[in-house]
XYZ file of C-alpha atoms in Angstrom:
548
model
C 6.857 -33.869 -2.532
C 3.098 -34.201 -2.267
C 1.410 -30.788 -2.189
C -0.767 -29.501 0.650
C -4.088 -29.765 -1.225
C -3.512 -33.450 -1.961
C -2.461 -34.109 1.626
C -5.714 -32.778 3.109
C -8.025 -33.950 0.309
C -9.549 -36.535 2.681
C -11.226 -33.670 4.576
C -13.502 -32.911 1.641
C -14.370 -29.397 0.502
C -17.480 -28.230 2.370
C -17.437 -30.030 5.704
C -18.402 -28.502 9.045
C -14.820 -27.345 9.569
C -14.662 -25.510 6.237
C -18.058 -23.891 6.785
C -17.000 -22.666 10.226
C -13.752 -21.179 8.905
C -15.518 -19.650 5.900
C -18.242 -17.764 7.773
C -16.223 -16.754 10.826
C -13.408 -15.318 8.734
C -15.877 -13.513 6.468
C -17.498 -11.949 9.531
C -14.191 -10.402 10.589
C -14.196 -8.384 7.344
C -17.373 -6.437 8.217
C -15.538 -3.725 10.243
C -13.329 -3.047 7.225
C -16.311 -2.083 5.116
C -17.577 0.375 7.721
C -14.169 1.679 8.777
C -12.672 2.215 5.332
C -15.321 4.722 4.224
C -16.554 6.124 7.538
C -14.532 9.275 6.763
C -17.124 10.079 4.078
C -19.467 11.060 6.919
C -17.088 11.744 9.797
C -15.050 14.335 7.859
C -17.800 15.758 5.662
C -18.065 19.545 5.557
C -21.538 20.784 6.571
C -23.000 24.056 5.371
C -21.540 26.890 7.440
C -21.367 30.658 7.727
C -19.612 33.210 9.898
C -20.725 33.622 13.487
C -22.387 37.051 13.918
C -22.456 38.416 17.477
C -25.887 39.716 18.457
C -24.660 42.872 20.148
C -25.710 46.218 18.628
C -27.155 44.783 15.394
C -30.754 44.939 14.313
C -32.528 41.845 13.000
C -32.236 43.083 9.411
C -28.479 43.546 9.665
C -28.105 40.208 11.407
C -29.703 38.571 8.376
C -27.668 40.577 5.861
C -24.285 40.354 7.598
C -23.107 37.401 5.505
C -22.577 38.068 1.750
C -23.983 35.707 -0.858
C -22.144 33.887 -3.616
C -23.173 31.765 -6.590
C -22.554 28.016 -6.152
C -23.693 25.678 -8.962
C -26.052 28.343 -10.244
C -27.602 29.054 -6.838
C -27.089 31.872 -4.327
C -25.692 30.614 -1.034
C -24.216 32.343 2.028
C -20.447 32.791 1.858
C -19.007 30.376 4.390
C -15.731 32.244 4.934
C -16.496 35.969 4.749
C -18.774 38.540 6.391
C -19.296 42.285 6.099
C -17.265 44.376 8.519
C -19.248 44.429 11.753
C -18.145 47.916 12.808
C -19.733 49.308 9.632
C -22.906 47.298 10.168
C -23.198 48.547 13.753
C -22.995 52.144 12.539
C -25.664 51.517 9.903
C -27.868 49.785 12.461
C -27.454 52.591 15.010
C -28.422 55.180 12.377
C -31.539 53.235 11.358
C -30.309 52.436 7.861
C -31.612 49.258 6.214
C -29.619 46.838 4.015
C -30.430 46.943 0.326
C -32.690 49.989 0.591
C -30.385 52.522 2.236
C -27.041 50.737 1.863
C -25.680 49.003 -1.225
C -24.286 45.725 0.175
C -22.036 45.026 -2.824
C -19.955 48.084 -1.994
C -19.280 47.093 1.628
C -15.877 45.889 2.780
C -15.651 42.280 3.930
C -13.600 40.491 6.610
C -12.793 36.943 7.774
C -14.865 35.019 10.300
C -13.111 36.341 13.397
C -15.756 34.981 15.802
C -15.942 31.452 14.426
C -18.630 29.710 12.416
C -22.196 28.481 12.668
C -22.674 24.995 11.179
C -25.870 23.611 9.727
C -27.359 20.606 11.546
C -29.755 19.653 8.738
C -27.592 16.640 7.740
C -25.158 16.142 10.626
C -25.245 17.029 14.292
C -21.458 17.283 14.193
C -18.459 16.176 12.154
C -14.709 16.388 12.651
C -14.805 19.476 10.428
C -17.281 21.295 12.675
C -15.579 19.986 15.813
C -12.158 21.413 14.913
C -13.223 24.182 12.470
C -11.531 22.688 9.400
C -12.981 25.298 7.042
C -11.833 28.364 5.126
C -8.108 28.895 5.798
C -7.981 25.474 7.486
C -9.849 23.676 4.709
C -6.665 21.922 3.507
C -6.769 19.819 6.662
C -10.024 18.144 5.622
C -8.666 16.131 2.632
C -5.353 15.669 4.427
C -7.240 13.786 7.144
C -8.167 11.027 4.704
C -4.621 10.960 3.319
C -3.223 10.408 6.827
C -5.598 7.487 7.310
C -4.463 5.877 4.057
C -0.832 6.457 4.984
C -1.526 4.385 8.088
C -3.070 1.715 5.895
C 0.008 1.832 3.656
C 2.458 1.334 6.538
C 0.296 -1.338 8.156
C -0.031 -3.265 4.901
C 3.733 -3.585 4.619
C 4.587 -4.537 8.195
C 1.585 -6.804 8.726
C 2.530 -8.885 5.691
C 6.095 -9.358 6.885
C 4.948 -10.115 10.450
C 2.315 -12.583 9.256
C 4.888 -14.534 7.268
C 7.227 -14.495 10.262
C 4.876 -15.080 13.231
C 1.743 -16.504 11.623
C -1.515 -15.398 10.031
C -3.686 -15.770 13.119
C -1.718 -13.538 15.565
C -1.504 -10.717 13.019
C -5.210 -11.030 12.150
C -6.325 -10.578 15.741
C -3.674 -7.977 16.582
C -4.783 -5.766 13.684
C -8.465 -6.217 14.599
C -7.729 -4.972 18.105
C -5.539 -2.107 16.857
C -8.308 -0.918 14.564
C -10.949 -1.109 17.313
C -8.875 0.475 20.105
C -7.584 3.453 18.147
C -10.949 4.067 16.468
C -12.529 4.211 19.909
C -9.798 6.532 21.193
C -10.544 9.072 18.434
C -13.675 10.121 20.313
C -11.565 11.672 23.085
C -9.151 13.494 20.758
C -8.703 17.068 22.081
C -7.377 18.453 18.781
C -7.192 17.726 15.084
C -3.524 16.774 15.369
C -4.244 14.143 18.032
C -7.230 12.900 16.046
C -5.013 12.395 12.983
C -2.409 10.525 15.029
C -5.089 8.142 16.321
C -6.566 7.868 12.830
C -3.158 6.904 11.442
C -2.838 4.172 14.103
C -6.333 2.941 13.276
C -5.324 2.759 9.624
C -2.439 0.461 10.570
C -4.967 -2.284 11.258
C -7.737 -1.448 8.797
C -6.700 -3.285 5.641
C -3.955 -5.294 7.338
C -6.489 -7.589 8.994
C -8.267 -7.925 5.631
C -5.084 -9.200 3.983
C -4.244 -11.552 6.875
C -7.803 -12.872 6.916
C -7.762 -13.345 3.156
C -4.504 -15.289 3.157
C -5.492 -17.349 6.212
C -8.719 -18.530 4.582
C -7.039 -19.106 1.223
C -4.468 -21.381 2.837
C -6.886 -23.335 5.058
C -9.612 -23.929 2.481
C -9.159 -25.975 -0.674
C -10.915 -26.555 -3.995
C -14.256 -24.853 -4.551
C -14.331 -23.595 -0.965
C -11.120 -21.660 -1.591
C -12.487 -20.210 -4.823
C -15.762 -19.175 -3.168
C -13.941 -17.638 -0.233
C -11.392 -15.756 -2.344
C -13.818 -14.486 -4.963
C -17.024 -13.972 -2.980
C -16.764 -14.535 0.759
C -14.371 -11.853 1.955
C -15.476 -9.428 -0.751
C -19.156 -9.665 0.151
C -18.206 -9.334 3.806
C -16.575 -6.015 2.931
C -19.542 -4.954 0.768
C -22.111 -5.773 3.457
C -20.099 -3.784 5.991
C -19.921 -0.931 3.476
C -23.699 -1.030 2.951
C -24.403 -0.864 6.692
C -22.294 2.293 6.999
C -24.945 4.707 5.610
C -27.543 2.997 7.820
C -25.448 3.650 10.941
C -24.639 7.170 9.759
C -28.304 7.981 9.064
C -29.390 7.231 12.632
C -26.178 8.411 14.319
C -25.686 11.950 13.050
C -22.876 12.826 15.495
C -19.384 11.784 14.407
C -18.546 10.569 17.906
C -21.528 8.233 18.212
C -20.917 6.953 14.689
C -17.260 6.264 15.499
C -18.316 4.459 18.682
C -20.735 2.248 16.729
C -18.030 1.407 14.195
C -15.305 0.692 16.774
C -17.153 -1.489 19.303
C -17.878 -4.525 17.040
C -14.128 -5.086 16.695
C -13.966 -6.283 20.302
C -16.631 -8.932 19.679
C -14.150 -10.947 17.612
C -11.741 -11.620 20.487
C -13.412 -14.957 21.467
C -12.737 -16.248 17.936
C -9.083 -16.589 18.929
C -9.995 -19.857 20.644
C -12.054 -21.086 17.683
C -10.216 -20.206 14.471
C -7.060 -22.235 13.694
C -3.684 -21.135 12.408
C -2.880 -21.884 8.779
C -1.564 -25.479 8.548
C 0.181 -24.523 5.320
C 2.098 -21.760 7.108
C 2.963 -24.105 9.988
C 4.368 -26.584 7.479
C 6.467 -23.845 5.862
C 7.997 -23.252 9.313
C 8.707 -26.934 9.884
C 6.000 -27.237 12.580
C 4.531 -30.412 11.152
C 3.116 -31.713 14.453
C 1.031 -28.571 15.020
C -0.224 -28.623 11.434
C -1.275 -32.262 11.734
C -3.064 -31.523 15.032
C -5.198 -28.865 13.318
C -6.019 -31.132 10.386
C -6.929 -34.018 12.709
C -9.270 -31.722 14.623
C -10.807 -30.693 11.303
C -11.221 -34.360 10.354
C -13.029 -34.975 13.629
C -15.389 -32.063 12.953
C -16.045 -33.350 9.429
C -16.473 -36.909 10.751
C -13.847 -38.413 8.492
C -10.886 -40.605 9.344
C -7.440 -39.029 9.007
C -4.510 -41.141 7.747
C -1.837 -42.151 10.225
C 0.680 -39.771 8.625
C -0.933 -36.782 6.920
C 1.988 -34.790 5.515
C 4.352 -37.136 3.717
C 7.312 -36.560 1.453
C 6.915 -38.555 -1.731
C 10.505 -39.784 -1.525
C 10.526 -40.923 2.092
C 7.738 -41.403 4.626
C 10.058 -40.475 7.460
C 11.319 -37.252 5.983
C 9.710 -34.153 7.502
C 8.085 -31.408 5.484
C 10.926 -29.096 4.431
C 11.181 -25.640 5.968
C 10.974 -22.701 3.565
C 11.994 -19.354 5.093
C 11.849 -16.175 3.060
C 11.974 -12.432 3.596
C 10.870 -9.425 1.591
C 14.188 -9.307 -0.320
C 13.355 -12.663 -1.908
C 10.754 -10.822 -3.973
C 13.593 -9.108 -5.840
C 16.451 -11.649 -5.857
C 15.156 -13.714 -8.769
C 14.573 -11.913 -12.051
C 11.254 -13.518 -12.972
C 9.883 -13.116 -9.425
C 10.999 -9.474 -9.339
C 9.314 -8.731 -12.680
C 6.117 -10.399 -11.511
C 6.165 -8.339 -8.321
C 6.779 -5.044 -10.132
C 4.013 -5.685 -12.672
C 1.574 -6.689 -9.940
C 2.389 -3.550 -7.947
C 1.625 -1.362 -10.955
C -1.699 -3.111 -11.595
C -2.633 -2.811 -7.902
C -1.711 0.892 -7.941
C -3.791 1.658 -11.024
C -6.829 -0.210 -9.712
C -6.616 1.559 -6.359
C -6.521 5.001 -7.975
C -9.545 4.082 -10.098
C -11.488 2.478 -7.245
C -11.056 5.279 -4.724
C -11.270 8.012 -7.328
C -14.635 6.716 -8.546
C -15.822 6.018 -4.994
C -15.125 9.601 -3.957
C -16.813 10.937 -7.076
C -19.901 8.716 -6.867
C -20.531 10.055 -3.369
C -21.830 13.160 -5.140
C -24.288 11.314 -7.382
C -27.234 12.243 -5.162
C -27.938 15.261 -2.967
C -28.461 12.923 -0.009
C -25.033 11.606 1.106
C -26.597 8.506 2.667
C -28.211 7.467 -0.609
C -24.985 8.267 -2.480
C -22.944 6.054 -0.187
C -25.484 3.242 -0.403
C -25.493 3.331 -4.222
C -21.705 3.236 -4.281
C -21.779 0.203 -1.979
C -24.578 -1.683 -3.751
C -22.763 -1.712 -7.091
C -20.023 -3.771 -5.452
C -22.326 -6.758 -4.854
C -22.864 -7.659 -8.549
C -19.187 -6.847 -9.144
C -18.111 -9.467 -6.599
C -20.680 -11.955 -7.912
C -19.339 -11.632 -11.458
C -15.808 -11.877 -10.099
C -16.717 -15.192 -8.469
C -17.785 -16.586 -11.835
C -14.664 -15.196 -13.508
C -12.360 -16.799 -10.946
C -14.133 -20.110 -11.342
C -14.157 -20.282 -15.134
C -11.717 -17.760 -16.642
C -7.906 -17.566 -16.725
C -6.703 -14.855 -14.372
C -4.987 -12.685 -16.977
C -8.008 -12.763 -19.280
C -10.364 -11.783 -16.459
C -8.206 -8.846 -15.309
C -7.711 -7.602 -18.882
C -11.490 -7.739 -19.441
C -11.998 -5.648 -16.310
C -9.551 -2.969 -17.455
C -11.051 -2.828 -20.948
C -14.561 -2.418 -19.518
C -13.432 0.249 -17.085
C -11.325 2.148 -19.612
C -13.986 2.258 -22.311
C -16.669 3.302 -19.824
C -14.586 6.171 -18.440
C -13.429 7.396 -21.845
C -17.044 7.344 -23.083
C -18.368 9.664 -20.362
C -17.047 12.762 -22.134
C -19.013 11.783 -25.259
C -22.381 11.786 -23.456
C -24.479 14.955 -24.058
C -25.244 16.932 -20.874
C -28.951 16.309 -21.423
C -28.495 12.537 -20.891
C -27.178 12.682 -17.327
C -28.472 9.215 -16.518
C -26.235 7.619 -19.142
C -23.154 9.398 -17.766
C -23.988 8.162 -14.269
C -24.487 4.626 -15.603
C -21.086 4.690 -17.317
C -19.440 5.948 -14.142
C -21.077 3.162 -12.138
C -19.880 0.679 -14.778
C -16.373 1.982 -14.167
C -16.842 1.490 -10.411
C -18.149 -2.011 -11.136
C -14.953 -2.811 -13.062
C -12.647 -1.338 -10.418
C -14.367 -3.352 -7.679
C -14.281 -6.609 -9.619
C -10.652 -6.033 -10.552
C -9.626 -5.520 -6.928
C -11.269 -8.790 -5.937
C -9.601 -10.610 -8.828
C -6.194 -9.255 -7.883
C -6.424 -10.553 -4.317
C -7.013 -14.054 -5.658
C -4.419 -13.684 -8.428
C -1.706 -12.444 -6.051
C -2.332 -15.162 -3.470
C -2.095 -17.838 -6.176
C 1.216 -16.615 -7.599
C 3.421 -16.627 -4.495
C 4.674 -19.470 -2.288
C 3.425 -19.989 1.266
C 6.418 -18.351 2.954
C 6.039 -15.182 0.858
C 2.301 -15.063 0.219
C 1.385 -12.644 3.006
C 4.481 -10.512 2.430
C 3.774 -10.213 -1.293
C 0.090 -9.447 -0.697
C 1.054 -6.847 1.894
C 3.552 -5.206 -0.465
C 0.972 -5.037 -3.266
C -1.677 -3.607 -0.959
C 0.871 -1.140 0.406
C 1.627 0.110 -3.113
C -2.089 0.295 -3.860
C -2.526 2.552 -0.811
C -0.315 5.146 -2.481
C -2.968 5.139 -5.174
C -5.710 5.722 -2.616
C -3.691 8.626 -1.179
C -3.520 10.455 -4.519
C -7.045 9.550 -5.695
C -8.618 12.694 -4.134
C -6.169 14.838 -6.083
C -7.074 13.048 -9.328
C -10.719 13.923 -8.698
C -9.717 17.578 -8.235
C -8.374 17.684 -11.803
C -11.881 18.693 -12.866
C -10.976 22.302 -12.021
C -8.843 22.289 -15.195
C -11.195 20.282 -17.406
C -14.470 18.681 -16.395
C -13.642 15.265 -17.867
C -9.916 15.194 -17.045
C -10.372 12.856 -14.029
C -12.181 10.308 -16.218
C -9.551 10.574 -18.953
C -6.768 10.080 -16.384
C -8.415 7.063 -14.783
C -9.260 5.574 -18.175
C -5.650 5.972 -19.312
C -4.423 4.195 -16.156
C -6.807 1.325 -16.882
C -5.635 0.945 -20.465
C -1.945 1.083 -19.533
C -2.524 -1.659 -16.981
C -3.634 -4.044 -19.727
C -0.065 -4.160 -21.047
C 1.289 -4.975 -17.574
C -1.312 -7.690 -17.011
C -0.542 -9.722 -20.134
C 3.081 -10.148 -18.995
C 2.059 -11.786 -15.697
C 2.267 -15.594 -15.295
C -0.979 -17.582 -15.293
C -2.225 -19.397 -12.158
C -5.623 -20.677 -13.304
C -6.420 -24.154 -11.927
C -2.910 -24.609 -10.557
C -2.145 -25.631 -6.955
C -0.776 -22.943 -4.647
C 3.033 -22.901 -4.899
C 4.907 -23.882 -1.754
C 8.377 -22.674 -2.797
C 9.993 -20.124 -5.093
C 10.996 -22.952 -7.412
C 7.361 -23.894 -7.920
C 6.438 -20.239 -8.451
C 9.053 -19.894 -11.186
C 7.617 -22.905 -13.021
C 4.408 -21.061 -13.862
C 3.653 -21.053 -17.561
C 5.130 -18.172 -19.492
C 3.012 -15.393 -20.882
C 1.317 -15.960 -24.208
C 2.080 -13.108 -26.615
C 1.673 -12.493 -30.310
C 4.445 -14.257 -32.215
C 5.829 -10.991 -33.512
C 6.770 -10.042 -29.948
C 7.583 -13.507 -28.565
C 11.306 -13.444 -29.327
C 11.839 -10.036 -27.736
C 9.849 -10.935 -24.633
C 11.657 -14.236 -24.161
C 14.906 -12.336 -23.717
C 13.568 -10.086 -20.985
C 10.429 -10.934 -19.023
C 9.409 -14.529 -19.683
C 8.708 -16.531 -16.519
C 10.361 -19.933 -16.541
C 8.103 -22.771 -17.667
C 8.434 -26.511 -17.113
C 7.474 -26.929 -20.758
């Protein structure tokens, strides 16, 4: 049977049709960049202290009512405690002054019974100040991000299955609308619990539309256009959206106005429903040959080329229709070689996600200004995606991913060796680790899409992304390991990177091979190349079948 790429080769690579699909699909990724990390600002904890009622307290006791504590070598007001107000009122009524007549260190303290006063130097308001997620309720602040990523996890699984069942295009637009609608609804949330429920629903569409968009473009485009789209297009779309986030946040200091600005652009993509096509490759996998040919003929008209009378032919018989391939998620585990590939990919996705989000959360503290910190963390992704584009074009997939893990692992392990006096070098190594995690994520999207057949491509990508979301859920806890040892987070992330090298070398290679259209074609990928001392043992357990 003639493969899809050969069947549509007459369209060329960079015609008007391909350019339209390329840029419109890339534009739909922009809300992902802003939405994925908007919680950095929306749920940030501003400086705060206990509310002190004005009644019966002199100015001096008003100023001294909140005890001080040492934070990073500096004295700052305690955000969760105050001196007992009944004692302060007695001192004030008797004309006693703090420090001179009364030793403050000996006074009894109490919780903030009257609420808190939040600083507006950086933010006008955040979810934390809105719902008082401080002190005894502080555990709700990191849990908020975890709930969002749990929504992403669930959405990644179901969107992949639905996209393989009902098509890439319906799921793409459904998840765009879900993300926009529930993000907008968060503004009216009356409580933290309702806000989290809406945030979870927003997460259902956040990365799901990214995966659907990625697979849709990968299946429509061919040749160099596919490589550019997979390695650069969607990734830069995400990075540009990420870089605009601190710009929006800088001018919109209220979490509600920032959420509104992030949610509204999602509705602007609705008219693209009548412009963007469904994946012809997916239509063919469902036996809908007529619809697939109609899309390709329209593309030929846009590119001003002549389409053959019969576009999708079977090499054995011109009258035989394109065979229907129907799969479900269980097909990922039925065949031994496919199951091993899936398990190894899931581990690599998990490790990269922990590293990416762990470093992203940590680099947000690189500068005292959170807007500059976020921008620096976003900017480093641009050269990472550019280098990834070159790697996808010229390097075998396994070699490129292994190089990423080696770079990341060595950089993270080396941070603990840097003297405290050379802070700039430590920051540079951490940014190098973020560079590797970003490039590796981009490589894995392309690698995963190339390994699986059309009927399973979105399901497999969704499963891998779903597993990676478990990594994003635990990443904040990995960062918190620094309470035991300053460099323990870097050692943990570096160890994950190094362990992933072993998993990567057992994956099949897909470099310069056409996209598989059936499980049989997937199983014919070349087997892993290993040192001869291990080749016999591997051949008995994890070798992927090879036509050679």
